[in-house]
Amino acid sequence: MSRADHRIAGVRVTAIAFRDPPLLNVAGVHEPWALRSIIEVELENGLVGLGESYGDLATLADLERVRAALVGLSPFDLNGLTQAVYGAVPPIGDPGALFPPAGDKARATTVGAFEVAFLDLQGQIAGLPLHAILGGAVRDRVPYSAYLFYKFAQHRDAPDPSDDWGEVLTPEQIVGEARRMVDQYGFGSIKLKAGVFEPDAEIDALEALRAAFPGHPLRIDPNGGWSVETTRRLMPRLDGLLEYCEDPVNSLHEMGEVATFAPMPLATNMCTIAFGHIPETIRLNAVQVILSDHHYWGGLRATQHLAWIGRVFGLGISMHSNSHLGVSLAAMTHVGVTIPNLAYACDTHYPWQSDEVIEGGKLAITGGALAPPTGPGLGVRLDRAALARLHRNYVECGLRKRDDAAEMRKYDPGFNPARPRF
C-alpha cells in the first residue's frame, strides 16, 4: 500500500437526531430529540474512520472550520490534527501553550471528534483493534453503571411509542426502574440523577435503592443543584450510603468547601472538565474522582493522560456520559480497557436510547459490562440507511441546540433552571 493511500481524501460530518425520553434533571427535562454528529474521515484507498460528537450548531460550526484542513494529512499525524484545530477554532493559539485555566472546550471537543476517527483508521491500517493502538488492554471489559433518572411517562408534544419505561417520580418507581436495568443489563452499580425534587425525597429514593440492592454501590448526581449548606445538612443521611457524591454544588470553590466535611469522595464532570482546571482542583482538594469524557477532554489519548495525572495526585478516574450512540460507546470502551486505574464503573445513557447508527444494531451490555467490539479499529461500521434516517430526523425535528429548560416550561411555565435549586 503506497504512502499516498494513507492520506485523507475527504471528511464528512452528518448531523443526526434520535429519540430521547423525557428524563428529568436540574436543568429541566430532555427534549424529544437528542442531537449528535457522525464524523467520517475517508482515505484515498477508501478506508473510512468514524467519530461521534455533539450535534448543536456551535459544535457543527467548529467541525466545519477544520474539515477542509484535514485533507492531505495522514491519520497517524495527530499533531497535525491538533495544529489544524488550534489554527481554526477560536481562541486561535499555540498547541504548545499552557492549558488555559478557564478551559478550552471548543478546541478539545473538535480534536476529540476527529481524533477518534483518526485512531479508527490507524487500527484499520494496522489490522489491530483500537485499544491495541492505544497501548493494549489491561482488562477484557469495561464496567458500566445503571443510570437512573426521574422521568415523565411521555413527552407532551411528541410521545414516543418506543419509550415503555413509563412515569418514574417516586422512590418505588425508581426502584422499579433500577430493577429493570439490573435485570436486563446486569449492572453492578447504580447512579441516581438528582436535583429534581427536594433533596430529602431523593435520599428517600437512595435509601429505597439500598434496601432493594444491598450489594450495589450507589451514587447521586444533583448536577450542582444543592447549596453548600444544603449539602452540609444532608451529609448525615448520605454518610455510608454512597461510593461517591457527584457535583452536589455548582463550582470548584464550593466543591472544595464541601470536601472539608464530606465523608465520601466527591466526583465531578462539571467543575473539572479541562486540563487547565486541574491545578486549582488539586490546590482546593475539591474533587477526588474525575469523570472523564473524551468528547470534551480532547479525545482518547487525552483520557489516558488524565488517568495518568490521576495516578500522580491520587484522583479516582471513571467516565461521564451524555446521550450517545454506538460509535461513542465503542470509543469509550476501547479506551476504558486500556486504563489501569479506571476505579469506578462508567456512566452511559445507552439503555435509554432505542435508535442506533451502526451495523448490527445496539451493542450488548451484559453482566454490567461491555467488551470492545472486535475487528480492526473501533470495530463498528455505519448503517447507511440508519444514518440517512437519523439525518432526516435532524432536518425535520427543528431542534438545533439542547434546551432542557425550554422543554420543562411546557410542563411548568414558571420553571427556573438557576442553581442552586435547593
Short mmCIF file of N, CA and C in Angstrom, two decimals, residues 286-408:
data_model
loop_
_atom_site.label_atom_id
_atom_site.label_comp_id
_atom_site.label_asym_id
_atom_site.label_seq_id
_atom_site.Cartn_x
_atom_site.Cartn_y
_atom_site.Cartn_z
N ALA A 286 -10.67 19.78 45.85
CA ALA A 286 -12.10 19.91 45.61
C ALA A 286 -12.74 18.63 45.11
N VAL A 287 -11.97 17.77 44.47
CA VAL A 287 -12.51 16.61 43.78
C VAL A 287 -11.59 15.43 44.03
N GLN A 288 -12.19 14.27 44.28
CA GLN A 288 -11.40 13.05 44.46
C GLN A 288 -11.61 12.05 43.33
N VAL A 289 -12.63 12.27 42.50
CA VAL A 289 -12.92 11.41 41.35
C VAL A 289 -13.27 12.31 40.17
N ILE A 290 -12.55 12.15 39.06
CA ILE A 290 -12.87 12.88 37.84
C ILE A 290 -13.52 11.93 36.85
N LEU A 291 -14.68 12.33 36.35
CA LEU A 291 -15.37 11.56 35.33
C LEU A 291 -14.97 12.13 33.97
N SER A 292 -14.06 11.46 33.32
CA SER A 292 -13.57 11.93 32.03
C SER A 292 -14.66 11.78 30.98
N ASP A 293 -14.47 12.49 29.88
CA ASP A 293 -15.36 12.39 28.73
C ASP A 293 -14.53 12.75 27.52
N HIS A 294 -14.25 11.76 26.67
CA HIS A 294 -13.34 12.02 25.56
C HIS A 294 -13.90 13.04 24.59
N HIS A 295 -15.22 13.28 24.64
CA HIS A 295 -15.83 14.26 23.74
C HIS A 295 -15.38 15.68 24.07
N TYR A 296 -15.07 15.97 25.34
CA TYR A 296 -14.65 17.33 25.65
C TYR A 296 -13.32 17.44 26.39
N TRP A 297 -12.68 16.33 26.71
CA TRP A 297 -11.32 16.41 27.25
C TRP A 297 -10.28 16.43 26.13
N GLY A 298 -10.67 16.11 24.91
CA GLY A 298 -9.73 16.17 23.80
C GLY A 298 -9.44 14.84 23.14
N GLY A 299 -10.23 13.81 23.45
CA GLY A 299 -10.07 12.54 22.75
C GLY A 299 -9.67 11.40 23.66
N LEU A 300 -9.31 10.29 23.03
CA LEU A 300 -9.00 9.08 23.77
C LEU A 300 -7.62 9.14 24.41
N ARG A 301 -6.64 9.69 23.71
CA ARG A 301 -5.31 9.84 24.32
C ARG A 301 -5.38 10.81 25.49
N ALA A 302 -6.17 11.88 25.36
CA ALA A 302 -6.32 12.81 26.47
C ALA A 302 -6.94 12.12 27.67
N THR A 303 -7.87 11.22 27.44
CA THR A 303 -8.46 10.45 28.53
C THR A 303 -7.40 9.63 29.25
N GLN A 304 -6.50 9.02 28.48
CA GLN A 304 -5.39 8.29 29.10
C GLN A 304 -4.47 9.22 29.88
N HIS A 305 -4.20 10.39 29.31
CA HIS A 305 -3.33 11.35 30.01
C HIS A 305 -3.96 11.79 31.33
N LEU A 306 -5.27 12.02 31.31
CA LEU A 306 -5.96 12.37 32.54
C LEU A 306 -5.82 11.26 33.58
N ALA A 307 -5.95 10.01 33.13
CA ALA A 307 -5.81 8.89 34.06
C ALA A 307 -4.41 8.83 34.65
N TRP A 308 -3.38 9.14 33.85
CA TRP A 308 -2.02 9.18 34.39
C TRP A 308 -1.88 10.28 35.44
N ILE A 309 -2.48 11.44 35.18
CA ILE A 309 -2.45 12.52 36.17
C ILE A 309 -3.17 12.07 37.45
N GLY A 310 -4.23 11.30 37.28
CA GLY A 310 -4.91 10.76 38.45
C GLY A 310 -3.99 9.92 39.31
N ARG A 311 -3.10 9.18 38.69
CA ARG A 311 -2.14 8.37 39.45
C ARG A 311 -1.15 9.26 40.19
N VAL A 312 -0.84 10.41 39.65
CA VAL A 312 0.10 11.33 40.30
C VAL A 312 -0.53 11.93 41.56
N PHE A 313 -1.78 12.36 41.45
CA PHE A 313 -2.41 13.12 42.53
C PHE A 313 -3.42 12.32 43.34
N GLY A 314 -3.53 11.02 43.08
CA GLY A 314 -4.45 10.19 43.84
C GLY A 314 -5.91 10.43 43.52
N LEU A 315 -6.20 10.80 42.28
CA LEU A 315 -7.57 11.03 41.84
C LEU A 315 -8.15 9.75 41.25
N GLY A 316 -9.36 9.41 41.65
CA GLY A 316 -10.06 8.30 41.01
C GLY A 316 -10.51 8.71 39.61
N ILE A 317 -10.60 7.73 38.72
CA ILE A 317 -10.97 8.00 37.33
C ILE A 317 -12.14 7.11 36.93
N SER A 318 -13.11 7.73 36.28
CA SER A 318 -14.19 7.00 35.62
C SER A 318 -14.56 7.79 34.38
N MET A 319 -15.73 7.50 33.79
CA MET A 319 -16.13 8.21 32.57
C MET A 319 -17.58 8.66 32.68
N HIS A 320 -17.81 9.87 32.18
CA HIS A 320 -19.11 10.52 32.11
C HIS A 320 -19.80 10.15 30.79
N SER A 321 -21.08 10.40 30.73
CA SER A 321 -21.85 10.09 29.52
C SER A 321 -22.88 11.17 29.26
N ASN A 322 -23.15 11.39 27.99
CA ASN A 322 -24.31 12.15 27.55
C ASN A 322 -25.11 11.21 26.64
N SER A 323 -26.24 11.66 26.15
CA SER A 323 -27.00 10.81 25.22
C SER A 323 -26.13 10.51 24.00
N HIS A 324 -25.90 9.24 23.71
CA HIS A 324 -24.96 8.88 22.65
C HIS A 324 -25.36 7.56 22.02
N LEU A 325 -24.71 7.27 20.89
CA LEU A 325 -24.95 6.04 20.16
C LEU A 325 -23.70 5.17 20.17
N GLY A 326 -23.69 4.14 19.31
CA GLY A 326 -22.69 3.09 19.40
C GLY A 326 -21.28 3.49 19.04
N VAL A 327 -21.09 4.51 18.18
CA VAL A 327 -19.72 4.93 17.86
C VAL A 327 -19.05 5.45 19.13
N SER A 328 -19.75 6.30 19.87
CA SER A 328 -19.20 6.82 21.12
C SER A 328 -19.00 5.71 22.14
N LEU A 329 -19.96 4.80 22.28
CA LEU A 329 -19.82 3.74 23.26
C LEU A 329 -18.65 2.83 22.92
N ALA A 330 -18.45 2.55 21.63
CA ALA A 330 -17.29 1.74 21.23
C ALA A 330 -16.00 2.45 21.59
N ALA A 331 -15.93 3.77 21.32
CA ALA A 331 -14.72 4.52 21.65
C ALA A 331 -14.47 4.52 23.15
N MET A 332 -15.51 4.77 23.96
CA MET A 332 -15.37 4.74 25.42
C MET A 332 -14.83 3.39 25.89
N THR A 333 -15.33 2.34 25.30
CA THR A 333 -14.96 1.01 25.75
C THR A 333 -13.54 0.66 25.35
N HIS A 334 -13.13 1.04 24.14
CA HIS A 334 -11.75 0.78 23.73
C HIS A 334 -10.76 1.50 24.64
N VAL A 335 -11.02 2.76 24.97
CA VAL A 335 -10.07 3.45 25.85
C VAL A 335 -10.20 2.93 27.28
N GLY A 336 -11.40 2.57 27.69
CA GLY A 336 -11.59 2.09 29.05
C GLY A 336 -10.81 0.85 29.37
N VAL A 337 -10.66 -0.06 28.40
CA VAL A 337 -9.92 -1.29 28.69
C VAL A 337 -8.42 -1.04 28.79
N THR A 338 -7.96 0.16 28.41
CA THR A 338 -6.52 0.45 28.46
C THR A 338 -6.11 1.20 29.72
N ILE A 339 -7.05 1.60 30.56
CA ILE A 339 -6.74 2.46 31.71
C ILE A 339 -6.61 1.61 32.96
N PRO A 340 -5.38 1.46 33.49
CA PRO A 340 -5.21 0.60 34.67
C PRO A 340 -5.98 1.08 35.89
N ASN A 341 -6.09 2.40 36.06
CA ASN A 341 -6.72 2.95 37.27
C ASN A 341 -8.14 3.44 37.02
N LEU A 342 -8.87 2.74 36.17
CA LEU A 342 -10.29 3.01 35.99
C LEU A 342 -11.00 2.44 37.22
N ALA A 343 -11.23 3.31 38.21
CA ALA A 343 -11.57 2.84 39.55
C ALA A 343 -13.05 2.60 39.77
N TYR A 344 -13.90 3.14 38.91
CA TYR A 344 -15.34 3.07 39.11
C TYR A 344 -16.03 2.70 37.80
N ALA A 345 -17.16 2.02 37.91
CA ALA A 345 -17.96 1.74 36.72
C ALA A 345 -18.33 3.05 36.04
N CYS A 346 -18.34 3.03 34.70
CA CYS A 346 -18.55 4.24 33.91
C CYS A 346 -20.04 4.51 33.70
N ASP A 347 -20.35 5.77 33.44
CA ASP A 347 -21.72 6.17 33.11
C ASP A 347 -22.02 5.83 31.65
N THR A 348 -23.27 5.55 31.37
CA THR A 348 -23.74 5.52 29.98
C THR A 348 -25.24 5.72 29.94
N HIS A 349 -25.67 6.57 29.00
CA HIS A 349 -27.10 6.74 28.72
C HIS A 349 -27.62 5.67 27.75
N TYR A 350 -26.76 4.78 27.31
CA TYR A 350 -27.10 3.89 26.20
C TYR A 350 -28.40 3.12 26.39
N PRO A 351 -28.73 2.61 27.59
CA PRO A 351 -30.00 1.91 27.73
C PRO A 351 -31.22 2.78 27.45
N TRP A 352 -31.07 4.10 27.53
CA TRP A 352 -32.20 4.99 27.27
C TRP A 352 -32.42 5.25 25.78
N GLN A 353 -31.47 4.87 24.94
CA GLN A 353 -31.59 5.13 23.51
C GLN A 353 -32.12 3.89 22.78
N SER A 354 -33.12 4.10 21.94
CA SER A 354 -33.67 3.00 21.16
C SER A 354 -33.13 2.98 19.74
N ASP A 355 -32.62 4.09 19.25
CA ASP A 355 -32.05 4.17 17.90
C ASP A 355 -30.60 3.73 17.90
N GLU A 356 -30.10 3.45 16.71
CA GLU A 356 -28.68 3.15 16.53
C GLU A 356 -28.27 3.50 15.12
N VAL A 357 -26.97 3.79 14.94
CA VAL A 357 -26.45 4.22 13.64
C VAL A 357 -25.39 3.26 13.12
N ILE A 358 -25.11 2.19 13.88
CA ILE A 358 -24.07 1.24 13.46
C ILE A 358 -24.72 -0.05 12.96
N GLU A 359 -23.99 -0.73 12.09
CA GLU A 359 -24.46 -2.01 11.56
C GLU A 359 -24.65 -3.01 12.70
N GLY A 360 -25.71 -3.81 12.58
CA GLY A 360 -25.96 -4.85 13.57
C GLY A 360 -26.77 -4.41 14.75
N GLY A 361 -27.13 -3.15 14.82
CA GLY A 361 -27.93 -2.67 15.93
C GLY A 361 -27.10 -2.38 17.16
N LYS A 362 -27.77 -2.32 18.30
CA LYS A 362 -27.13 -1.86 19.52
C LYS A 362 -26.09 -2.86 20.04
N LEU A 363 -25.03 -2.32 20.62
CA LEU A 363 -24.04 -3.13 21.30
C LEU A 363 -24.66 -3.73 22.56
N ALA A 364 -24.24 -4.92 22.93
CA ALA A 364 -24.89 -5.66 24.01
C ALA A 364 -24.09 -5.54 25.30
N ILE A 365 -24.64 -4.78 26.27
CA ILE A 365 -24.07 -4.73 27.61
C ILE A 365 -24.62 -5.92 28.38
N THR A 366 -23.73 -6.79 28.87
CA THR A 366 -24.14 -7.97 29.63
C THR A 366 -23.29 -8.07 30.88
N GLY A 367 -23.89 -8.53 31.95
CA GLY A 367 -23.15 -8.61 33.20
C GLY A 367 -22.63 -7.25 33.66
N GLY A 368 -23.32 -6.19 33.24
CA GLY A 368 -22.93 -4.85 33.64
C GLY A 368 -21.70 -4.32 32.96
N ALA A 369 -21.26 -4.97 31.89
CA ALA A 369 -20.00 -4.57 31.25
C ALA A 369 -20.09 -4.78 29.75
N LEU A 370 -19.13 -4.20 29.05
CA LEU A 370 -19.07 -4.32 27.59
C LEU A 370 -17.63 -4.56 27.18
N ALA A 371 -17.42 -5.54 26.30
CA ALA A 371 -16.12 -5.76 25.70
C ALA A 371 -16.00 -4.89 24.46
N PRO A 372 -14.79 -4.45 24.11
CA PRO A 372 -14.64 -3.66 22.88
C PRO A 372 -15.12 -4.46 21.68
N PRO A 373 -15.80 -3.81 20.74
CA PRO A 373 -16.16 -4.52 19.52
C PRO A 373 -14.92 -5.12 18.85
N THR A 374 -15.08 -6.30 18.30
CA THR A 374 -13.95 -6.97 17.66
C THR A 374 -13.73 -6.42 16.26
N GLY A 375 -12.56 -6.71 15.72
CA GLY A 375 -12.22 -6.21 14.40
C GLY A 375 -11.26 -5.05 14.49
N PRO A 376 -10.70 -4.64 13.36
CA PRO A 376 -9.72 -3.55 13.38
C PRO A 376 -10.36 -2.21 13.69
N GLY A 377 -9.60 -1.32 14.32
CA GLY A 377 -10.11 0.00 14.66
C GLY A 377 -11.20 -0.09 15.71
N LEU A 378 -12.20 0.77 15.57
CA LEU A 378 -13.33 0.75 16.50
C LEU A 378 -14.10 -0.56 16.46
N GLY A 379 -14.09 -1.23 15.32
CA GLY A 379 -14.83 -2.47 15.19
C GLY A 379 -16.30 -2.26 14.88
N VAL A 380 -16.71 -1.04 14.56
CA VAL A 380 -18.10 -0.77 14.17
C VAL A 380 -18.10 -0.02 12.84
N ARG A 381 -19.17 -0.20 12.10
CA ARG A 381 -19.32 0.46 10.81
C ARG A 381 -20.73 1.05 10.73
N LEU A 382 -20.87 2.06 9.89
CA LEU A 382 -22.14 2.75 9.80
C LEU A 382 -23.19 1.93 9.05
N ASP A 383 -24.39 1.98 9.57
CA ASP A 383 -25.56 1.52 8.84
C ASP A 383 -26.04 2.72 8.02
N ARG A 384 -25.81 2.69 6.71
CA ARG A 384 -26.07 3.87 5.87
C ARG A 384 -27.55 4.25 5.86
N ALA A 385 -28.42 3.26 5.88
CA ALA A 385 -29.84 3.57 5.89
C ALA A 385 -30.23 4.24 7.21
N ALA A 386 -29.66 3.76 8.32
CA ALA A 386 -29.95 4.38 9.61
C ALA A 386 -29.40 5.80 9.67
N LEU A 387 -28.19 5.99 9.13
CA LEU A 387 -27.62 7.34 9.11
C LEU A 387 -28.53 8.30 8.34
N ALA A 388 -29.02 7.88 7.20
CA ALA A 388 -29.90 8.74 6.40
C ALA A 388 -31.19 9.03 7.15
N ARG A 389 -31.74 8.02 7.82
CA ARG A 389 -32.98 8.22 8.57
C ARG A 389 -32.78 9.20 9.73
N LEU A 390 -31.67 9.04 10.46
CA LEU A 390 -31.41 9.92 11.60
C LEU A 390 -31.06 11.34 11.14
N HIS A 391 -30.46 11.46 9.96
CA HIS A 391 -30.24 12.80 9.43
C HIS A 391 -31.57 13.45 9.05
N ARG A 392 -32.48 12.69 8.49
CA ARG A 392 -33.81 13.25 8.20
C ARG A 392 -34.49 13.71 9.48
N ASN A 393 -34.32 12.93 10.55
CA ASN A 393 -34.86 13.37 11.84
C ASN A 393 -34.32 14.74 12.21
N TYR A 394 -33.02 14.92 12.02
CA TYR A 394 -32.39 16.21 12.35
C TYR A 394 -33.00 17.33 11.53
N VAL A 395 -33.13 17.11 10.24
CA VAL A 395 -33.66 18.14 9.36
C VAL A 395 -35.09 18.50 9.76
N GLU A 396 -35.87 17.50 10.13
CA GLU A 396 -37.30 17.71 10.35
C GLU A 396 -37.67 18.08 11.79
N CYS A 397 -36.83 17.75 12.77
CA CYS A 397 -37.25 17.94 14.16
C CYS A 397 -37.22 19.41 14.59
N GLY A 398 -36.40 20.22 13.92
CA GLY A 398 -36.37 21.65 14.21
C GLY A 398 -35.47 22.05 15.35
N LEU A 399 -34.94 21.11 16.13
CA LEU A 399 -34.04 21.44 17.23
C LEU A 399 -32.63 21.64 16.71
N ARG A 400 -31.94 22.62 17.25
CA ARG A 400 -30.56 22.88 16.84
C ARG A 400 -29.63 23.09 18.03
N LYS A 401 -30.21 23.16 19.22
CA LYS A 401 -29.43 23.33 20.44
C LYS A 401 -30.23 22.75 21.58
N ARG A 402 -29.57 21.97 22.42
CA ARG A 402 -30.26 21.36 23.55
C ARG A 402 -30.72 22.46 24.53
N ASP A 403 -31.98 22.38 24.95
CA ASP A 403 -32.53 23.36 25.88
C ASP A 403 -33.53 22.66 26.79
N ASP A 404 -33.03 22.05 27.86
CA ASP A 404 -33.90 21.31 28.78
C ASP A 404 -34.86 22.24 29.51
N ALA A 405 -34.45 23.48 29.76
CA ALA A 405 -35.32 24.42 30.47
C ALA A 405 -36.54 24.78 29.62
N ALA A 406 -36.32 25.05 28.34
CA ALA A 406 -37.45 25.39 27.46
C ALA A 406 -38.42 24.23 27.38
N GLU A 407 -37.91 23.01 27.32
CA GLU A 407 -38.79 21.84 27.28
C GLU A 407 -39.58 21.72 28.58
N MET A 408 -38.93 22.02 29.70
CA MET A 408 -39.60 21.90 31.00
C MET A 408 -40.72 22.93 31.14
#
